[in-house]
Amino acid sequence: MFSQIVNQEKAKRFLKRVIAGQRIPHAYLFTGIPGVGKTTTALALASALNCRKPVGGEACGQCPSCKQIRSGSFPDFLLIKPDGQNIKIGQIRELNRALSFAPVLGGYRVCVIHQAETMTEEAANSLLKILEEPPPANILVLKAVEPLDLLPTLVSRCQTVSFQPIPFQDMTRWLMEERALDEDSAMVLARISGGSLGRAIKMCEGNFFEKRQDWLLKLMELPGVSNEKVVEMALELADKERKKSSGISESWEADIPAALEIWESWYRDLLVLMTGGPTHLLINVDFSNKLKNFSSQFKMNGLIESLLAIEQAQRDLRRMRNASLVLEHTLLCLKRLHE
């Protein structure tokens, strides 16, 4: 239901107005970073369109259709995800076959295409043909971060609905009320997740805080350990990542990119303190005392170079370079800049 979606008031008002007025486009493009409610909104749209007792564009939440959608067993809600790295033409052809039949329950069929920007050229052109002659009682919802990631011809045939990052204060309050987090923990998740509530929930349900503490302690230990120990630290983290990718262990997300992101937030916090910024801007607010102690040990140039070193490591990992070597080089560089 729309009422259960955090924030996104503009998107919700627009969709409810369209539904109430019975002027329903055959295709939408939901844009915005992952984890801000695009899929949840598509479910709310399906609920409102198929609800037996809707009120003002909002589903009742109690009728059989609403209950089926909530349980994930509604036959007229389809979700297409990338098969590997891409959405392939075979998937779009299968979708076209499904759309040729009337909705099972006689209302509207809603199909969500997740990461629509990953469609191959052939898949995108096949979808374009569907959008040019849309079958009745079917609504397509394409999800992408930016409209520019899709073919302009696809975008032009969709009603674009923008989703914004969740404001820091709203996310902090939600995490405290719905996940029973203390204020410091909620603030850390709200800031590190970059406005993505879905990502914050994923971290909250995993072992993010334990890993984050371990990563930050390793960073703080760098000045006092030997180069050999630094290499061991890099190999240990890379080995954990290999085990995760082999299915041996579970993680809230890939360890190496996450560790680099946490280290980046640490140096960013140090930079805030060194430039006289207020403490409420800190990401790692629960480490504020340690941050204040460490800020006196750095020079401005060293901090900036540390941030640049981490950014370079992130670029190298995206280019699929050897993770062990990237981490080894980065940690040795950070150790040198601290000395």
PDB file of C-alpha atoms in Angstrom, residues 100-288:
ATOM      1  CA  SER A 100      -0.639 -11.917 -25.018  1.00  0.00           C
ATOM      2  CA  PHE A 101      -2.994 -13.614 -22.543  1.00  0.00           C
ATOM      3  CA  ALA A 102      -5.546 -11.767 -20.464  1.00  0.00           C
ATOM      4  CA  PRO A 103      -4.711 -11.225 -16.764  1.00  0.00           C
ATOM      5  CA  VAL A 104      -5.553 -14.319 -14.725  1.00  0.00           C
ATOM      6  CA  LEU A 105      -7.855 -12.532 -12.275  1.00  0.00           C
ATOM      7  CA  GLY A 106      -9.387 -10.143 -14.777  1.00  0.00           C
ATOM      8  CA  GLY A 107      -7.912  -6.903 -13.460  1.00  0.00           C
ATOM      9  CA  TYR A 108      -4.518  -5.505 -14.409  1.00  0.00           C
ATOM     10  CA  ARG A 109      -1.268  -7.377 -14.877  1.00  0.00           C
ATOM     11  CA  VAL A 110       1.748  -5.394 -13.620  1.00  0.00           C
ATOM     12  CA  CYS A 111       5.204  -6.389 -14.812  1.00  0.00           C
ATOM     13  CA  VAL A 112       8.309  -4.872 -13.212  1.00  0.00           C
ATOM     14  CA  ILE A 113      11.583  -4.915 -15.162  1.00  0.00           C
ATOM     15  CA  HIS A 114      14.345  -4.641 -12.567  1.00  0.00           C
ATOM     16  CA  GLN A 115      17.582  -2.922 -13.662  1.00  0.00           C
ATOM     17  CA  ALA A 116      16.117  -2.149 -17.054  1.00  0.00           C
ATOM     18  CA  GLU A 117      19.404  -0.511 -18.054  1.00  0.00           C
ATOM     19  CA  THR A 118      20.988  -3.997 -18.207  1.00  0.00           C
ATOM     20  CA  MET A 119      18.890  -5.037 -21.211  1.00  0.00           C
ATOM     21  CA  THR A 120      20.908  -6.069 -24.218  1.00  0.00           C
ATOM     22  CA  GLU A 121      20.360  -4.074 -27.391  1.00  0.00           C
ATOM     23  CA  GLU A 122      18.246  -6.895 -28.812  1.00  0.00           C
ATOM     24  CA  ALA A 123      16.160  -7.109 -25.609  1.00  0.00           C
ATOM     25  CA  ALA A 124      15.614  -3.337 -25.545  1.00  0.00           C
ATOM     26  CA  ASN A 125      14.474  -3.294 -29.175  1.00  0.00           C
ATOM     27  CA  SER A 126      12.135  -6.228 -28.500  1.00  0.00           C
ATOM     28  CA  LEU A 127      10.631  -4.379 -25.521  1.00  0.00           C
ATOM     29  CA  LEU A 128      10.235  -1.274 -27.680  1.00  0.00           C
ATOM     30  CA  LYS A 129       7.957  -3.236 -30.012  1.00  0.00           C
ATOM     31  CA  ILE A 130       5.789  -4.210 -27.033  1.00  0.00           C
ATOM     32  CA  LEU A 131       5.558  -0.577 -25.918  1.00  0.00           C
ATOM     33  CA  GLU A 132       4.612   0.540 -29.432  1.00  0.00           C
ATOM     34  CA  GLU A 133       1.582  -1.778 -29.420  1.00  0.00           C
ATOM     35  CA  PRO A 134       0.837  -2.333 -25.720  1.00  0.00           C
ATOM     36  CA  PRO A 135      -1.591  -5.157 -24.960  1.00  0.00           C
ATOM     37  CA  PRO A 136      -4.649  -4.038 -22.955  1.00  0.00           C
ATOM     38  CA  ALA A 137      -4.852  -4.484 -19.171  1.00  0.00           C
ATOM     39  CA  ASN A 138      -1.056  -4.784 -18.889  1.00  0.00           C
ATOM     40  CA  ILE A 139       1.205  -2.213 -17.243  1.00  0.00           C
ATOM     41  CA  LEU A 140       4.982  -2.279 -17.525  1.00  0.00           C
ATOM     42  CA  VAL A 141       7.171  -0.675 -14.864  1.00  0.00           C
ATOM     43  CA  LEU A 142      10.796  -0.205 -15.876  1.00  0.00           C
ATOM     44  CA  LYS A 143      13.244   0.483 -13.053  1.00  0.00           C
ATOM     45  CA  ALA A 144      16.532   2.311 -13.640  1.00  0.00           C
ATOM     46  CA  VAL A 145      18.799   4.719 -11.807  1.00  0.00           C
ATOM     47  CA  GLU A 146      18.811   7.344 -14.575  1.00  0.00           C
ATOM     48  CA  PRO A 147      16.700   7.810 -17.727  1.00  0.00           C
ATOM     49  CA  LEU A 148      19.944   8.365 -19.649  1.00  0.00           C
ATOM     50  CA  ASP A 149      20.815   4.709 -19.009  1.00  0.00           C
ATOM     51  CA  LEU A 150      18.027   3.632 -21.394  1.00  0.00           C
ATOM     52  CA  LEU A 151      17.310   4.105 -25.079  1.00  0.00           C
ATOM     53  CA  PRO A 152      15.581   7.490 -25.606  1.00  0.00           C
ATOM     54  CA  THR A 153      12.858   5.707 -27.606  1.00  0.00           C
ATOM     55  CA  LEU A 154      12.039   3.553 -24.554  1.00  0.00           C
ATOM     56  CA  VAL A 155      11.982   6.542 -22.213  1.00  0.00           C
ATOM     57  CA  SER A 156       9.692   8.492 -24.538  1.00  0.00           C
ATOM     58  CA  ARG A 157       7.076   5.748 -24.353  1.00  0.00           C
ATOM     59  CA  CYS A 158       6.994   5.649 -20.546  1.00  0.00           C
ATOM     60  CA  GLN A 159       5.603   7.943 -17.878  1.00  0.00           C
ATOM     61  CA  THR A 160       8.659   8.817 -15.804  1.00  0.00           C
ATOM     62  CA  VAL A 161       8.264   8.860 -12.013  1.00  0.00           C
ATOM     63  CA  SER A 162      11.294  10.039 -10.023  1.00  0.00           C
ATOM     64  CA  PHE A 163      12.201   8.615  -6.614  1.00  0.00           C
ATOM     65  CA  GLN A 164      14.467  10.616  -4.313  1.00  0.00           C
ATOM     66  CA  PRO A 165      17.004   9.414  -1.709  1.00  0.00           C
ATOM     67  CA  ILE A 166      15.367   9.146   1.711  1.00  0.00           C
ATOM     68  CA  PRO A 167      16.275  12.194   3.856  1.00  0.00           C
ATOM     69  CA  PHE A 168      18.728  11.466   6.666  1.00  0.00           C
ATOM     70  CA  GLN A 169      16.359  12.519   9.458  1.00  0.00           C
ATOM     71  CA  ASP A 170      13.450  10.462   8.111  1.00  0.00           C
ATOM     72  CA  MET A 171      15.583   7.349   7.753  1.00  0.00           C
ATOM     73  CA  THR A 172      17.089   7.757  11.215  1.00  0.00           C
ATOM     74  CA  ARG A 173      13.638   8.066  12.755  1.00  0.00           C
ATOM     75  CA  TRP A 174      12.298   5.064  10.805  1.00  0.00           C
ATOM     76  CA  LEU A 175      15.218   2.843  11.836  1.00  0.00           C
ATOM     77  CA  MET A 176      14.750   3.779  15.480  1.00  0.00           C
ATOM     78  CA  GLU A 177      10.983   3.185  15.406  1.00  0.00           C
ATOM     79  CA  GLU A 178      10.757   0.144  13.130  1.00  0.00           C
ATOM     80  CA  ARG A 179      14.088  -1.599  13.844  1.00  0.00           C
ATOM     81  CA  ALA A 180      14.524  -0.545  17.486  1.00  0.00           C
ATOM     82  CA  LEU A 181      18.027   0.833  16.862  1.00  0.00           C
ATOM     83  CA  ASP A 182      19.646   3.310  19.233  1.00  0.00           C
ATOM     84  CA  GLU A 183      20.100   6.809  17.844  1.00  0.00           C
ATOM     85  CA  ASP A 184      23.847   6.514  17.095  1.00  0.00           C
ATOM     86  CA  SER A 185      23.413   3.213  15.211  1.00  0.00           C
ATOM     87  CA  ALA A 186      20.447   4.565  13.263  1.00  0.00           C
ATOM     88  CA  MET A 187      22.404   7.696  12.328  1.00  0.00           C
ATOM     89  CA  VAL A 188      25.377   5.637  11.125  1.00  0.00           C
ATOM     90  CA  LEU A 189      23.168   3.473   8.887  1.00  0.00           C
ATOM     91  CA  ALA A 190      21.227   6.477   7.598  1.00  0.00           C
ATOM     92  CA  ARG A 191      24.415   8.268   6.547  1.00  0.00           C
ATOM     93  CA  ILE A 192      26.440   5.325   5.222  1.00  0.00           C
ATOM     94  CA  SER A 193      23.502   4.020   3.141  1.00  0.00           C
ATOM     95  CA  GLY A 194      23.401   7.219   1.089  1.00  0.00           C
ATOM     96  CA  GLY A 195      19.638   7.668   1.271  1.00  0.00           C
ATOM     97  CA  SER A 196      18.822   4.053   0.392  1.00  0.00           C
ATOM     98  CA  LEU A 197      16.475   2.610   3.000  1.00  0.00           C
ATOM     99  CA  GLY A 198      16.685  -0.820   1.376  1.00  0.00           C
ATOM    100  CA  ARG A 199      20.441  -0.819   1.792  1.00  0.00           C
ATOM    101  CA  ALA A 200      20.153   0.351   5.404  1.00  0.00           C
ATOM    102  CA  ILE A 201      17.726  -2.493   6.164  1.00  0.00           C
ATOM    103  CA  LYS A 202      20.055  -5.004   4.535  1.00  0.00           C
ATOM    104  CA  MET A 203      22.945  -3.793   6.683  1.00  0.00           C
ATOM    105  CA  CYS A 204      20.767  -3.776   9.783  1.00  0.00           C
ATOM    106  CA  GLU A 205      19.727  -7.396   9.222  1.00  0.00           C
ATOM    107  CA  GLY A 206      23.281  -8.557   8.563  1.00  0.00           C
ATOM    108  CA  ASN A 207      26.429  -8.261  10.653  1.00  0.00           C
ATOM    109  CA  PHE A 208      27.377  -4.834   9.357  1.00  0.00           C
ATOM    110  CA  PHE A 209      28.259  -3.266  12.707  1.00  0.00           C
ATOM    111  CA  GLU A 210      30.610  -6.104  13.684  1.00  0.00           C
ATOM    112  CA  LYS A 211      32.410  -5.950  10.346  1.00  0.00           C
ATOM    113  CA  ARG A 212      32.552  -2.168  10.387  1.00  0.00           C
ATOM    114  CA  GLN A 213      34.190  -2.163  13.815  1.00  0.00           C
ATOM    115  CA  ASP A 214      36.752  -4.719  12.637  1.00  0.00           C
ATOM    116  CA  TRP A 215      37.543  -2.699   9.498  1.00  0.00           C
ATOM    117  CA  LEU A 216      37.942   0.540  11.436  1.00  0.00           C
ATOM    118  CA  LEU A 217      40.143  -1.094  14.068  1.00  0.00           C
ATOM    119  CA  LYS A 218      42.400  -2.426  11.302  1.00  0.00           C
ATOM    120  CA  LEU A 219      42.654   1.068   9.875  1.00  0.00           C
ATOM    121  CA  MET A 220      43.541   2.545  13.256  1.00  0.00           C
ATOM    122  CA  GLU A 221      46.192  -0.152  13.784  1.00  0.00           C
ATOM    123  CA  LEU A 222      48.020   0.629  10.528  1.00  0.00           C
ATOM    124  CA  PRO A 223      50.582   3.106  11.935  1.00  0.00           C
ATOM    125  CA  GLY A 224      51.872   0.635  14.512  1.00  0.00           C
ATOM    126  CA  VAL A 225      52.202  -2.557  12.453  1.00  0.00           C
ATOM    127  CA  SER A 226      54.909  -3.769  10.096  1.00  0.00           C
ATOM    128  CA  ASN A 227      54.584  -3.861   6.333  1.00  0.00           C
ATOM    129  CA  GLU A 228      54.449  -7.642   6.558  1.00  0.00           C
ATOM    130  CA  LYS A 229      51.430  -7.428   8.863  1.00  0.00           C
ATOM    131  CA  VAL A 230      49.739  -5.008   6.471  1.00  0.00           C
ATOM    132  CA  VAL A 231      50.145  -7.544   3.659  1.00  0.00           C
ATOM    133  CA  GLU A 232      48.629 -10.233   5.919  1.00  0.00           C
ATOM    134  CA  MET A 233      45.634  -7.988   6.610  1.00  0.00           C
ATOM    135  CA  ALA A 234      45.088  -7.483   2.883  1.00  0.00           C
ATOM    136  CA  LEU A 235      45.320 -11.199   2.153  1.00  0.00           C
ATOM    137  CA  GLU A 236      42.920 -12.022   5.004  1.00  0.00           C
ATOM    138  CA  LEU A 237      40.240  -9.652   3.721  1.00  0.00           C
ATOM    139  CA  ALA A 238      40.694 -10.844   0.121  1.00  0.00           C
ATOM    140  CA  ASP A 239      40.422 -14.474   1.280  1.00  0.00           C
ATOM    141  CA  LYS A 240      37.113 -13.749   3.055  1.00  0.00           C
ATOM    142  CA  GLU A 241      35.823 -12.185  -0.147  1.00  0.00           C
ATOM    143  CA  ARG A 242      36.787 -15.271  -2.175  1.00  0.00           C
ATOM    144  CA  LYS A 243      34.990 -17.549   0.284  1.00  0.00           C
ATOM    145  CA  LYS A 244      31.868 -15.411   0.108  1.00  0.00           C
ATOM    146  CA  SER A 245      31.824 -15.443  -3.693  1.00  0.00           C
ATOM    147  CA  SER A 246      32.139 -19.244  -3.541  1.00  0.00           C
ATOM    148  CA  GLY A 247      29.059 -19.469  -1.351  1.00  0.00           C
ATOM    149  CA  ILE A 248      30.979 -20.489   1.781  1.00  0.00           C
ATOM    150  CA  SER A 249      29.772 -17.543   3.831  1.00  0.00           C
ATOM    151  CA  GLU A 250      27.080 -14.879   3.686  1.00  0.00           C
ATOM    152  CA  SER A 251      27.581 -11.132   3.918  1.00  0.00           C
ATOM    153  CA  TRP A 252      25.455  -7.985   3.855  1.00  0.00           C
ATOM    154  CA  GLU A 253      27.338  -7.057   0.692  1.00  0.00           C
ATOM    155  CA  ALA A 254      30.754  -7.605  -0.905  1.00  0.00           C
ATOM    156  CA  ASP A 255      33.356  -7.213   1.848  1.00  0.00           C
ATOM    157  CA  ILE A 256      36.132  -5.433  -0.032  1.00  0.00           C
ATOM    158  CA  PRO A 257      34.026  -2.636  -1.582  1.00  0.00           C
ATOM    159  CA  ALA A 258      32.221  -2.252   1.760  1.00  0.00           C
ATOM    160  CA  ALA A 259      35.495  -2.016   3.703  1.00  0.00           C
ATOM    161  CA  LEU A 260      36.813   0.609   1.285  1.00  0.00           C
ATOM    162  CA  GLU A 261      33.604   2.579   1.682  1.00  0.00           C
ATOM    163  CA  ILE A 262      33.892   2.480   5.480  1.00  0.00           C
ATOM    164  CA  TRP A 263      37.553   3.562   5.322  1.00  0.00           C
ATOM    165  CA  GLU A 264      36.564   6.377   2.982  1.00  0.00           C
ATOM    166  CA  SER A 265      33.928   7.534   5.481  1.00  0.00           C
ATOM    167  CA  TRP A 266      36.589   7.501   8.237  1.00  0.00           C
ATOM    168  CA  TYR A 267      38.937   9.822   6.350  1.00  0.00           C
ATOM    169  CA  ARG A 268      36.000  11.955   5.301  1.00  0.00           C
ATOM    170  CA  ASP A 269      35.045  12.346   8.994  1.00  0.00           C
ATOM    171  CA  LEU A 270      38.629  13.266   9.874  1.00  0.00           C
ATOM    172  CA  LEU A 271      38.527  15.907   7.146  1.00  0.00           C
ATOM    173  CA  VAL A 272      35.295  17.326   8.608  1.00  0.00           C
ATOM    174  CA  LEU A 273      36.916  17.661  12.034  1.00  0.00           C
ATOM    175  CA  MET A 274      40.165  19.125  10.692  1.00  0.00           C
ATOM    176  CA  THR A 275      38.286  21.819   8.786  1.00  0.00           C
ATOM    177  CA  GLY A 276      36.248  22.736  11.863  1.00  0.00           C
ATOM    178  CA  GLY A 277      33.005  21.120  10.724  1.00  0.00           C
ATOM    179  CA  PRO A 278      30.272  20.322  13.268  1.00  0.00           C
ATOM    180  CA  THR A 279      30.148  16.821  14.745  1.00  0.00           C
ATOM    181  CA  HIS A 280      26.570  16.250  13.558  1.00  0.00           C
ATOM    182  CA  LEU A 281      27.995  15.907  10.034  1.00  0.00           C
ATOM    183  CA  LEU A 282      30.049  12.855  11.042  1.00  0.00           C
ATOM    184  CA  ILE A 283      29.129   9.496   9.548  1.00  0.00           C
ATOM    185  CA  ASN A 284      30.860   7.395  12.211  1.00  0.00           C
ATOM    186  CA  VAL A 285      29.296   9.362  15.033  1.00  0.00           C
ATOM    187  CA  ASP A 286      29.739   6.485  17.501  1.00  0.00           C
ATOM    188  CA  PHE A 287      33.518   6.746  16.975  1.00  0.00           C
ATOM    189  CA  SER A 288      33.590  10.510  17.515  1.00  0.00           C
TER     190      SER A 288
END
